[in-house]
PDB file of C-alpha atoms in Angstrom:
ATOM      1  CA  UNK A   1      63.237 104.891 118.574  1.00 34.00           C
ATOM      2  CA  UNK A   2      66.288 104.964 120.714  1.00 39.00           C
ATOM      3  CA  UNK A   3      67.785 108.319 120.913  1.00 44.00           C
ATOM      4  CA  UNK A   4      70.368 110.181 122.998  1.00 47.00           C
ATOM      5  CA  UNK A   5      70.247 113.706 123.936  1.00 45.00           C
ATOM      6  CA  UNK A   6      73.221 113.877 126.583  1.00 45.00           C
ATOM      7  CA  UNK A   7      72.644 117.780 127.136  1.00 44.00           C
ATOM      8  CA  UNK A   8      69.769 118.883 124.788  1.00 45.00           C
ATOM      9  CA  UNK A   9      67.438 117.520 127.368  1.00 47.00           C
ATOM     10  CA  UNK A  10      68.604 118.771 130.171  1.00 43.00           C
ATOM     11  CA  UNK A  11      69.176 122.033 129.695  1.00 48.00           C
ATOM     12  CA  UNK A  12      67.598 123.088 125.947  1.00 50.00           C
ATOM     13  CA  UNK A  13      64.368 122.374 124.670  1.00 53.00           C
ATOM     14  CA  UNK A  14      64.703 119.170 122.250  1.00 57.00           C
ATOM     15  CA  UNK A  15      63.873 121.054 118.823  1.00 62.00           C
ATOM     16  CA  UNK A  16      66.712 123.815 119.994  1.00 67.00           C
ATOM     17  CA  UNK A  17      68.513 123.489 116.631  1.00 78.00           C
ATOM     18  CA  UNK A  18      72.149 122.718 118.578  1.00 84.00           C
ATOM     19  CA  UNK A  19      72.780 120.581 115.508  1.00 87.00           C
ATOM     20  CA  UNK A  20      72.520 123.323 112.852  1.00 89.00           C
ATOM     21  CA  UNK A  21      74.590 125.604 114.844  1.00 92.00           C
ATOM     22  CA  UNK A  22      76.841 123.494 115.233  1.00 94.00           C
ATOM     23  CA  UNK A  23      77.585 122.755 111.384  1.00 95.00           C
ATOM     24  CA  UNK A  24      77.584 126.327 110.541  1.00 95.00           C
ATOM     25  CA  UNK A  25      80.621 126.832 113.651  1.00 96.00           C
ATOM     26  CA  UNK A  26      81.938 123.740 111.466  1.00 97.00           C
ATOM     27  CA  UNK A  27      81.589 125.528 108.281  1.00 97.00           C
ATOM     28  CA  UNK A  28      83.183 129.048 109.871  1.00 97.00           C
ATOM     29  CA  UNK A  29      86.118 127.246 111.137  1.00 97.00           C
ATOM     30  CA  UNK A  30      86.635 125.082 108.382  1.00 97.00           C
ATOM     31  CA  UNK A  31      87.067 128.614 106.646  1.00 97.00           C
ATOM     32  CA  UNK A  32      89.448 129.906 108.543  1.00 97.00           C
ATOM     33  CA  UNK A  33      91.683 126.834 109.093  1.00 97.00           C
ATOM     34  CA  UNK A  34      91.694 126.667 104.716  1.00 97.00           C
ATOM     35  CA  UNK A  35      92.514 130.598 105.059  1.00 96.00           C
ATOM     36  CA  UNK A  36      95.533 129.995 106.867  1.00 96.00           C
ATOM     37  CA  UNK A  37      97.064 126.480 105.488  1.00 96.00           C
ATOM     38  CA  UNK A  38      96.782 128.708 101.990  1.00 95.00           C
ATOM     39  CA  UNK A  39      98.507 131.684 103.531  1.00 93.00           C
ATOM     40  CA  UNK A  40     102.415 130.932 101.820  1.00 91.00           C
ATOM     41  CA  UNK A  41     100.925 129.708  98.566  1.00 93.00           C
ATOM     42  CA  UNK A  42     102.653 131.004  95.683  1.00 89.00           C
ATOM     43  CA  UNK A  43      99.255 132.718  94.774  1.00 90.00           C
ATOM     44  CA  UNK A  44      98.792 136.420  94.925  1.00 93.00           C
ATOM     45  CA  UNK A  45      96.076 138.068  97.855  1.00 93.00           C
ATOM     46  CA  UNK A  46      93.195 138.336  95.798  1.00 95.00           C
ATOM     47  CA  UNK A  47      93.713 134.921  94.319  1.00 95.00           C
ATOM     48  CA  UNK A  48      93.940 133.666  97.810  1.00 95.00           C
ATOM     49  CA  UNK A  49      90.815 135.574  98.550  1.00 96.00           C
ATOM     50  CA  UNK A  50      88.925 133.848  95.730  1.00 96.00           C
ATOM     51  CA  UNK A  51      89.791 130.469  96.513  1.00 96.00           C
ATOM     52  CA  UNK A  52      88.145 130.884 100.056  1.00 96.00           C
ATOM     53  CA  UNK A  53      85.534 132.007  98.228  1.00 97.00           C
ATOM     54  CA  UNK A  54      85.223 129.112  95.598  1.00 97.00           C
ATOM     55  CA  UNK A  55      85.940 126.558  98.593  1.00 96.00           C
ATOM     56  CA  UNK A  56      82.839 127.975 100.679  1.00 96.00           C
ATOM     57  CA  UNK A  57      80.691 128.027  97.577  1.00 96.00           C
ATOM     58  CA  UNK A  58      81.727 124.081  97.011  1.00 97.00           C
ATOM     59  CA  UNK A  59      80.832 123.102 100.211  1.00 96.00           C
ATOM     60  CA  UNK A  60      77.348 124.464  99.909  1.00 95.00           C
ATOM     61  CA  UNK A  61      77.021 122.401  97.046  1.00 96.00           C
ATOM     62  CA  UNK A  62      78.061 120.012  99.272  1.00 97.00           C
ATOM     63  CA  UNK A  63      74.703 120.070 101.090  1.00 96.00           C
ATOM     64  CA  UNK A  64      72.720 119.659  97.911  1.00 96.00           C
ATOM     65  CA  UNK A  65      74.423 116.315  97.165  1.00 97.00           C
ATOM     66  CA  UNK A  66      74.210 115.607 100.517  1.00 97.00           C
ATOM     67  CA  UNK A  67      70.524 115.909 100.706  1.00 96.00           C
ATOM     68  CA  UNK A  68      69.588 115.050  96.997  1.00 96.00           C
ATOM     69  CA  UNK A  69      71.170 111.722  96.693  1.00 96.00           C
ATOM     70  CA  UNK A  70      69.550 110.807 100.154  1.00 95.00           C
ATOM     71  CA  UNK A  71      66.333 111.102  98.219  1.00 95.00           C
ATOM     72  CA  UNK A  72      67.332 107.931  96.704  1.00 93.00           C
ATOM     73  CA  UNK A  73      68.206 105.319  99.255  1.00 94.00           C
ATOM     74  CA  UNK A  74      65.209 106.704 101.233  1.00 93.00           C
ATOM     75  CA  UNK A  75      62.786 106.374  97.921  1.00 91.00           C
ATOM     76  CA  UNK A  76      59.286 107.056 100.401  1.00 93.00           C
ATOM     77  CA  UNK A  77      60.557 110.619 100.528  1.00 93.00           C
ATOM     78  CA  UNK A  78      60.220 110.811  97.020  1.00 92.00           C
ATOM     79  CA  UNK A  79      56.256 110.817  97.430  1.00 93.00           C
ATOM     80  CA  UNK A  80      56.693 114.205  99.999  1.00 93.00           C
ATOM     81  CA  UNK A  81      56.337 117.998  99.064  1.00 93.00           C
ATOM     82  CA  UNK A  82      59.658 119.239  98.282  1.00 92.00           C
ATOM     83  CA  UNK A  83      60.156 121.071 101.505  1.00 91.00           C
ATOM     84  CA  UNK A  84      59.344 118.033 103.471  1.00 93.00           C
ATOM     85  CA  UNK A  85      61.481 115.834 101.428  1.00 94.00           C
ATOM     86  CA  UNK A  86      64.659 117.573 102.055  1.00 93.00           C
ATOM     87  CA  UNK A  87      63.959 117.636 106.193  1.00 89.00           C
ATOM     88  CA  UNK A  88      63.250 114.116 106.354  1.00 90.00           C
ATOM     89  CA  UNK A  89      65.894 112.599 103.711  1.00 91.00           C
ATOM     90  CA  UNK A  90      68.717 114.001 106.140  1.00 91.00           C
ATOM     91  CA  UNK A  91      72.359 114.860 104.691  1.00 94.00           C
ATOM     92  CA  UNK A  92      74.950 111.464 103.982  1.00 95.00           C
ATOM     93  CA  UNK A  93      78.502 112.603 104.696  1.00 96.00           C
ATOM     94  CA  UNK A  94      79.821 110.637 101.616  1.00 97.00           C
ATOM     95  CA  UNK A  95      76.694 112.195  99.164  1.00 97.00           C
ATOM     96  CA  UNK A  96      78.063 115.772  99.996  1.00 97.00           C
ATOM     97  CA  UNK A  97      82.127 114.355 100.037  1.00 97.00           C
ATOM     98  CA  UNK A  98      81.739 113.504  96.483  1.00 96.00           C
ATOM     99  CA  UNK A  99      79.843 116.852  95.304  1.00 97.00           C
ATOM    100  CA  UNK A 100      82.608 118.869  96.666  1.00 97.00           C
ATOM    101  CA  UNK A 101      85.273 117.168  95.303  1.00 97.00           C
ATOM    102  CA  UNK A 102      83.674 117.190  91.815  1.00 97.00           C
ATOM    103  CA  UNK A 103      82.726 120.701  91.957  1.00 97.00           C
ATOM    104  CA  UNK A 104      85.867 122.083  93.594  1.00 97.00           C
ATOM    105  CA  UNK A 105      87.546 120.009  91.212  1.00 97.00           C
ATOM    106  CA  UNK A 106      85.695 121.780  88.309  1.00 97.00           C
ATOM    107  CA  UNK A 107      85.728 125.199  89.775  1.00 97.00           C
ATOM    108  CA  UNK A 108      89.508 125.447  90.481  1.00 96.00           C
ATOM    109  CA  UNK A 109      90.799 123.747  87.453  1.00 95.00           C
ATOM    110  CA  UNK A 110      89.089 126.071  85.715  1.00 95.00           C
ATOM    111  CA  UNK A 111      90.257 129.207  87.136  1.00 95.00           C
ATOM    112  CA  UNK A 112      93.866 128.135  86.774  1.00 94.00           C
ATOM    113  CA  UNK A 113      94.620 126.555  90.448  1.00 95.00           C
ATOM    114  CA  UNK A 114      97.110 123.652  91.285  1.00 93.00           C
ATOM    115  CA  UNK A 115      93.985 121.371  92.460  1.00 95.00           C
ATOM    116  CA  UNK A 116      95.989 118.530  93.759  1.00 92.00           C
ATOM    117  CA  UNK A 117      98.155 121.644  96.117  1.00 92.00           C
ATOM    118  CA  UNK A 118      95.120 123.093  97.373  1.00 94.00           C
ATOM    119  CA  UNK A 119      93.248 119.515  98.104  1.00 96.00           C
ATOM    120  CA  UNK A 120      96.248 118.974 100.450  1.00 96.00           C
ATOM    121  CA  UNK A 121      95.321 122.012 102.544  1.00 96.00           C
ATOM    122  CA  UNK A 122      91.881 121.553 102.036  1.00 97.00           C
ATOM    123  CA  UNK A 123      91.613 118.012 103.746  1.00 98.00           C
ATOM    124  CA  UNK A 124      92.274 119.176 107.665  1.00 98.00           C
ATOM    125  CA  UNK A 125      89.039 121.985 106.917  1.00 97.00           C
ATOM    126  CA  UNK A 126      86.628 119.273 105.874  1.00 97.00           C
ATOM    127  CA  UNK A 127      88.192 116.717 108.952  1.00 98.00           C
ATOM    128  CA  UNK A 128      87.442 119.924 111.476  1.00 98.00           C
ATOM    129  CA  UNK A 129      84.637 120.293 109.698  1.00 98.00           C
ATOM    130  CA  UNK A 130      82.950 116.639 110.090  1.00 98.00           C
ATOM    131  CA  UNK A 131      84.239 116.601 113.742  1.00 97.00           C
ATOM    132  CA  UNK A 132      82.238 119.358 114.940  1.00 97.00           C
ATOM    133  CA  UNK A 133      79.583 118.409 112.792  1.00 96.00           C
ATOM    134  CA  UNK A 134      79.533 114.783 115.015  1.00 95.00           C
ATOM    135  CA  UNK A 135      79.540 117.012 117.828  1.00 93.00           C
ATOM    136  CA  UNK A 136      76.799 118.475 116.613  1.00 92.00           C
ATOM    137  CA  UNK A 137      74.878 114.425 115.904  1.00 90.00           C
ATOM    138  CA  UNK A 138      76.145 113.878 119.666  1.00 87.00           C
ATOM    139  CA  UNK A 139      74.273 116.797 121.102  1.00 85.00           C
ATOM    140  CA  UNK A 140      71.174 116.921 118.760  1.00 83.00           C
ATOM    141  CA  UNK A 141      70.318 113.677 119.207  1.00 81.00           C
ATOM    142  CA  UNK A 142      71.008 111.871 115.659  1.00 85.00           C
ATOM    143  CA  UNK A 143      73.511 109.223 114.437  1.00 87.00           C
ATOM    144  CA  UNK A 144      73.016 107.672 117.732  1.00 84.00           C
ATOM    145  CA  UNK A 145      74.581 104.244 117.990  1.00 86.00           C
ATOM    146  CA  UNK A 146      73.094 100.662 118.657  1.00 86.00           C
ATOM    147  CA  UNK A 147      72.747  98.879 122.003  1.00 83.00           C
ATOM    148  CA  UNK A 148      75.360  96.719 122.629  1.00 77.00           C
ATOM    149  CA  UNK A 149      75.258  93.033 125.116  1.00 74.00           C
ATOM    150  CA  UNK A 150      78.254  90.920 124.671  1.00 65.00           C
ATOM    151  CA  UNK A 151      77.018  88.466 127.447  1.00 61.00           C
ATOM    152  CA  UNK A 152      80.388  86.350 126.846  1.00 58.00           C
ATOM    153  CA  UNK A 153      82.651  89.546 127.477  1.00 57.00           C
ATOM    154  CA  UNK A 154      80.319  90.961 130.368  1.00 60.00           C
ATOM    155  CA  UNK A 155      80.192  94.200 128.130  1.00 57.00           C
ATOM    156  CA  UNK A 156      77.222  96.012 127.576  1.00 63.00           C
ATOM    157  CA  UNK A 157      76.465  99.329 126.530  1.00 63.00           C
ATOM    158  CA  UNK A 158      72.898 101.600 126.753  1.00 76.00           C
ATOM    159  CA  UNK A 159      73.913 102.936 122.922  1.00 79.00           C
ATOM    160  CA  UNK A 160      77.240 102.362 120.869  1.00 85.00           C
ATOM    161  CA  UNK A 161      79.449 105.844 121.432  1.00 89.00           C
ATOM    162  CA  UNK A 162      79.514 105.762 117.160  1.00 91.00           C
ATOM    163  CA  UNK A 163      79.465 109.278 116.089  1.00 92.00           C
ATOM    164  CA  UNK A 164      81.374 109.939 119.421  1.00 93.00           C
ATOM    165  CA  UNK A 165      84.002 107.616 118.147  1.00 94.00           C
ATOM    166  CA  UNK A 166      84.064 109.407 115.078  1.00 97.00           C
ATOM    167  CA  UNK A 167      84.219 113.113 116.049  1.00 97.00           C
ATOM    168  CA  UNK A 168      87.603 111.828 118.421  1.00 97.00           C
ATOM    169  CA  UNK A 169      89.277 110.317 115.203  1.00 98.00           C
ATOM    170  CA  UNK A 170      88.284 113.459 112.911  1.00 98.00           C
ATOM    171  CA  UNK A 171      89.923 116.101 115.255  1.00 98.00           C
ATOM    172  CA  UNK A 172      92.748 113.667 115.980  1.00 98.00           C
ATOM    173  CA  UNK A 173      93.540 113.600 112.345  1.00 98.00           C
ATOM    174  CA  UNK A 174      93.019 117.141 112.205  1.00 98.00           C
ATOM    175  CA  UNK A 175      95.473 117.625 114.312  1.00 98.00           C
ATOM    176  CA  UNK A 176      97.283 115.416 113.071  1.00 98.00           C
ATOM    177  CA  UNK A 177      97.435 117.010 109.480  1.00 98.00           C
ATOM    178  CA  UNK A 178      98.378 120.602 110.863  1.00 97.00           C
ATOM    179  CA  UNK A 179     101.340 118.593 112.922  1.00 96.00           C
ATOM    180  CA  UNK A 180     102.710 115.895 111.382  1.00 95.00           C
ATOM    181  CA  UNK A 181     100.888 115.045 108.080  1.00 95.00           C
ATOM    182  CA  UNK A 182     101.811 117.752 105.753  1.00 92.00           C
ATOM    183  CA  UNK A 183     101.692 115.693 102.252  1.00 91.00           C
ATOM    184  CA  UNK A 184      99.436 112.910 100.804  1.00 93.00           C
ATOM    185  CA  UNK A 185      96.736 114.017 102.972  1.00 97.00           C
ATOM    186  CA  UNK A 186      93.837 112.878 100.957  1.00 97.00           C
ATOM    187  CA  UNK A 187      95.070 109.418 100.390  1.00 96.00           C
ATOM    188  CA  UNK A 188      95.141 109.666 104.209  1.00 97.00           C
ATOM    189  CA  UNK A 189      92.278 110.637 105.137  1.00 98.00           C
ATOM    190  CA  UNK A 190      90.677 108.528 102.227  1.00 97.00           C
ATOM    191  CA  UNK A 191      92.275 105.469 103.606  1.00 97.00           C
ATOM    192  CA  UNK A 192      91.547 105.897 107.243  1.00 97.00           C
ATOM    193  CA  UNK A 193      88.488 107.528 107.220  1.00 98.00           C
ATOM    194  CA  UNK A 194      86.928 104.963 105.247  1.00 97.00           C
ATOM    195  CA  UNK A 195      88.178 101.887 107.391  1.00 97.00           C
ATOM    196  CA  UNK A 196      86.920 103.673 110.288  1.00 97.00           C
ATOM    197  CA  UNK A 197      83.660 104.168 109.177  1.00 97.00           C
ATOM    198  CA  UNK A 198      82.965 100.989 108.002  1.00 97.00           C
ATOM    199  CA  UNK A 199      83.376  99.058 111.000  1.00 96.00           C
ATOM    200  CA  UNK A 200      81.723 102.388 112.807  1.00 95.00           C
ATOM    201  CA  UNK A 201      78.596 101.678 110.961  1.00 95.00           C
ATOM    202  CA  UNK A 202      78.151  98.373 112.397  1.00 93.00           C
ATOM    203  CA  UNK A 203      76.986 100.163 115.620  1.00 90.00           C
ATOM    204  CA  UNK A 204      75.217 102.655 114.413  1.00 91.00           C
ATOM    205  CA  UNK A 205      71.210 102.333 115.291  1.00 88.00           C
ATOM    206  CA  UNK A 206      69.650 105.098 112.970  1.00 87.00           C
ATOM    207  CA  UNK A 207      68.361 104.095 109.622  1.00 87.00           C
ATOM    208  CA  UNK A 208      70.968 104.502 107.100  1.00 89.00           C
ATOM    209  CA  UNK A 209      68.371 103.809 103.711  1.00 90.00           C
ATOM    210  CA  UNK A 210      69.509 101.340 101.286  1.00 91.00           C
ATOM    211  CA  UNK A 211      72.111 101.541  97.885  1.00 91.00           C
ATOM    212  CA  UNK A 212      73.512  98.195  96.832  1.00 91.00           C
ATOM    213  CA  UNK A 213      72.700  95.508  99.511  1.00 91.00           C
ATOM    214  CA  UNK A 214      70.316  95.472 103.032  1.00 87.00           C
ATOM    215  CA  UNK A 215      72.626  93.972 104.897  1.00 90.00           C
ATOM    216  CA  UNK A 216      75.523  96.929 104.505  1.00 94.00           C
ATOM    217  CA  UNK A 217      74.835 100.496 104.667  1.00 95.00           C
ATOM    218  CA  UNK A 218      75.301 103.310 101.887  1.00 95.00           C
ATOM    219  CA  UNK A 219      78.230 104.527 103.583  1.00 97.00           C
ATOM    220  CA  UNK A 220      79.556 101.509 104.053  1.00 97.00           C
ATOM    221  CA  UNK A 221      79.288 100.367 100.493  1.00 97.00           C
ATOM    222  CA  UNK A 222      81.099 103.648  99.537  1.00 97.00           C
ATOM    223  CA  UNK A 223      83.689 103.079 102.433  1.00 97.00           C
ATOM    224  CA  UNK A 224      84.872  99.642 100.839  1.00 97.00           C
ATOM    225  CA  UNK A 225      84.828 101.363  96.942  1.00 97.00           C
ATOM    226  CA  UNK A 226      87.137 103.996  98.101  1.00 97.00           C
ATOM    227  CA  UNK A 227      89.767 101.811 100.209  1.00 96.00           C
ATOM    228  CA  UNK A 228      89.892  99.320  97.459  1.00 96.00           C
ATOM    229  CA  UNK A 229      90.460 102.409  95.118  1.00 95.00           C
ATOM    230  CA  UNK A 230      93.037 103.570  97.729  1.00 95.00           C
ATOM    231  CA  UNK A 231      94.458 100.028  97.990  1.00 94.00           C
ATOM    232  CA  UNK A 232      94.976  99.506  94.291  1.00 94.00           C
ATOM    233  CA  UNK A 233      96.608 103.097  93.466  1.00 92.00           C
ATOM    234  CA  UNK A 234      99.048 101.890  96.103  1.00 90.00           C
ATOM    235  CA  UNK A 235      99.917  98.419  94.375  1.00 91.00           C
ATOM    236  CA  UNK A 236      99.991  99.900  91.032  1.00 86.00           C
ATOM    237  CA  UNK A 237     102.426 102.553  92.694  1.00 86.00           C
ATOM    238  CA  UNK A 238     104.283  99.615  93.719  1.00 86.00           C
ATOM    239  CA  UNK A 239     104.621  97.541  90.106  1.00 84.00           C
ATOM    240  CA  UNK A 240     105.070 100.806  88.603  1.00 80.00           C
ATOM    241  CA  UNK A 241     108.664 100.881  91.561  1.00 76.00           C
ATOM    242  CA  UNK A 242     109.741  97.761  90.686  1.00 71.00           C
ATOM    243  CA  UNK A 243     110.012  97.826  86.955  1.00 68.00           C
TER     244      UNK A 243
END
């Protein structure tokens, strides 16, 4: 199994968990960076307090999803122990994506919160968030990408730079969102994000399990659902305009 450990190897052990830390630096600075793009909301301190603390408690969920629905496009796992089912299913970005949004959703409709305000500043914490956690893929050793030989180009490459590619694009948009982007940032992200990682998924090498179809991955499958959704809210947008 081709793997890539660019700095793990050479100067950690291999089972130092460089990943994990990563993901909970993620998680801290996704925190922080929600703290402060909430600081002029029209919401008094302690209600700014509590919707840290219902954000961090929906992205834990986040992990269950994550892990849990992994279970099922990698069914042999189903046969493990508990304990060893949830370390070798892995975590699927778009598994734990959808169990925050529903329980976030849930959580701060119910307590009396503008959810569609607080998405907006919620979207650059879960890009920082993902783009560390790549980081994380890069160093650890998982995620890696595919070899590469384009014999007609003269281009070949050891292992396809996929999660690489994608940790660049989720800080850029990060970025981008605390710059430039201030409104429709979901639709953004939802848009981009999911073009990106379809074609992204072409290179990866790592098993990916199987949803719909073998010859596209899980999180490619989702990719093309949401961008049509995206695509079709914007034409109906559109015909709505022009009556």
């Amino acid at each position: 199994m081709l793997e890539l450990y660019p700095i793990t190897r050479i100067f950690l052990d291999k089972s130092f968990p460089i990943y994990n830390l990563f993901v909970a630096f993620g998680f801290v600075c996704g925190i922080l960076l929600f703290e402060k793009n909430i600081r002029n909301f029209p919401e008094s301190k302690s209600r700014k307090q509590d919707a840290v603390v219902y954000f961090s408690f929906s992205v834990l969920f986040a992990f269950i999803t994550a892990n849990v629905l992994n279970w099922f496009i990698f069914p042999e796992v189903l046969q493990m122990p508990l304990m060893l089912r949830v370390a070798a299913a892995g975590y699927t970005w778009y598994f734990g994506f959808i169990g925050f949004i529903l329980v976030s959703f849930f959580i701060f409709s119910f307590q009396g919160y503008r959810y569609s305000e607080l998405l907006n500043a919620i979207v650059p914490s879960l890009t920082l968030f993902h783009g560390l956690g790549r980081i994380g893929c890069s160093l650890g050793g998982c995620c890696y990408g595919k070899p590469i030989n384009l014999e007609l180009l003269g281009v070949s490459v050891p292992l396809f730079p996929a999660r690489e590619i994608e940790a660049g694009l989720l800080l850029l948009l990060t970025i981008l969102f605390q710059t430039k982007i201030r409104k429709n940032r979901f639709v953004v992200y939802l848009l981009v994000y999911s073009i990106a990682r379809f074609v992204l998924e072409f290179g990866r090498g790592d098993d990916r399990g199987q949803l719909f179809t073998d010859f596209l991955s899980p999180s490619q499958e989702i990719s093309l659902f949401i961008a049509a959704l995206v695509v079709l809210g914007f034409v109906y947008r559109l015909s709505q305009k022009v009556r």
